[in-house]
Amino acid sequence: MKKNQAADDDDEDLNDTNYDEFNGYAGSLFSSGPYEKDDEEADAIYAALDKRMDERRKERREQREKEEIEKYRMERPKIQQQFSDLKRKLAEVTEEEWLSIPEVGDARNKRQRNPRYEKLTPVPDSFFAKHLQTGENHTSVDPRQTVSLITPYPGGLHTPYPGGMTPVLMTPGTDELDMRKIDLSRNTLMDMRLSQVSDSVSGQTVVDPKGYLTDLNSMIPTHGGDINDIKKARLLLKSVRETNPHHPPAWIASARLEEVTGKLQVARNLIMKGTEMCPKSEDVWLEAARLQPGDTAKAVVAQAVRHLPQSVRIYIRAAELETDIRAKKRVLRKALEHVPNSVRLWKAAVELEEPEDARIMLSRAVECCPTSVELWLALARLETYENARKVLNKARENIPTDRHIWITAAKLEEANGNTQMVEKIIDRAITSLRANGVEINREQWIQDAEECDRAGSVATCQAVMRAVIGIGIEEEDRKHTWMEDADSCVAHNALECARAIYAYALQVFPSKKSVWLRAAYFEKNHGTRESLEALLQRAVAHCPKAEVLWLMGAKSKWLAGDVTLPTGRRRSGTSLGWWPAASRTPSD
């Protein structure tokens, strides 16, 4: 019994490493006893409790551990993190800077492994002048000895080849310095250096001495971007092309990048590859035609027409590439067979034709494009008076909402002497457009009237101004707005429009002295003496007590050699302003 107890005592591990202040020894108190079912259930319950308690504190514990780790990393960052911002700047390092970075252990014997470049320092003239006083001889470079020159001069005084001590700069016994020979020696030295660089050991020419500066000038890039930026852009566009080869802007941008950098053939190859990947892209074909030379561009456009027979821009480009007028006409007529409803193609084709052929072509054009106002108006301009009226009537039937057809009809009647029809046509135009739901835009109609004025259609411009001058204006703002409109017309050199505005304003405000004055000043500056006097006679009739109007009329007649002061004096005899005016007239 004692032996078994001693054996159990020996099995217990009572070492300090197995002892805990809180739990005691790690060993179980009943490890020697049997492990029954009750013990298993108890262990399971304790394990479940421990797991439950661990889950309750898990989130808080993980948060605390995370904060401790972050705090530790902030206090003791890794070397990789310390230089992360500097690593980004490595992208700005040029290739020359990379090559100039020394390797590890490259500091020893650097002078022997990397000999310094030769430095040539010109000898100052004061040095020669100083040694002239001592009677010493000086050396210069002998052109016959330049072939054997290997080692540079230390300071420019000693030469390592024989014969270098020949006194040539000055004659012994004289104090005169030959500066011409000094310049000759310097030129000889430069020629020797260029000769050494131009002929290498392998026989290949490295530098052309005669065209050295020209070569340097040709090395200047013709583009404005940096080399690194161009490389980055080239890689980026290459990635876009590989990722989405059917994206037309990627091919166009790549070709233009190579064109800017001077690689025109690479740009042509890229854009032709783009036409293969994007055969239905109009922009790619047009870019390919732009980059290719003459005949090749025609072939490219012909290929584009086969892929895009409905493209108007490609047909226009094909016509532009042709130099012969007949070839241009042939291309455009072929295009109109495929796209007969293109106004742009019809206009381009009509511009190349003679007036009679253009009239026939426009007759067909308005049938294919009945909603084009420009084609209808162009046809009306080429027709006779009766036919032009018929054309404009058909145009109004097809396009009842366009004002230009009505204005053109009014100009046609004015040009043929039917000025009484102009006012009726403009009034009918306003009524018809409103009936078709068109809003009368006052500013647009005034602009049309100014164009008619500049074109010489005076009656039309005046009729338009009378029809639209009062549209969309409040009653209290009429005078101010109309005066501004008149000033605007004068500024745009539309004098008849301004005259029509003043005439309409005088009808609405016949007793406004300020309106009469503005109209009088307008006639004085831009009209004739007869129109001014007629206006002033009407003005004094409506405003008989307006002294300034009488004076303006009197001055105009006095300058013309006539005097009307007595009439004005009878109307306004008490006014003191008449006496200075009367003193200037011989009759008074």
XYZ file of C-alpha atoms in Angstrom, residues 318-334 349 351-354:
22
model
C -14.917 60.931 -101.169
C -15.994 63.981 -103.177
C -13.439 66.170 -101.402
C -10.631 63.764 -102.324
C -11.416 64.144 -106.021
C -9.649 66.968 -107.829
C -11.648 66.897 -111.062
C -15.102 68.536 -111.112
C -16.526 65.715 -113.209
C -15.271 63.146 -110.737
C -16.840 65.104 -107.881
C -20.181 65.204 -109.693
C -19.988 61.479 -110.400
C -19.303 60.680 -106.742
C -22.145 62.880 -105.471
C -24.649 61.506 -107.968
C -23.677 57.991 -106.953
C -24.228 68.472 -105.806
C -23.172 73.866 -105.973
C -21.168 72.112 -108.708
C -23.810 72.523 -111.426
C -24.563 75.331 -113.827
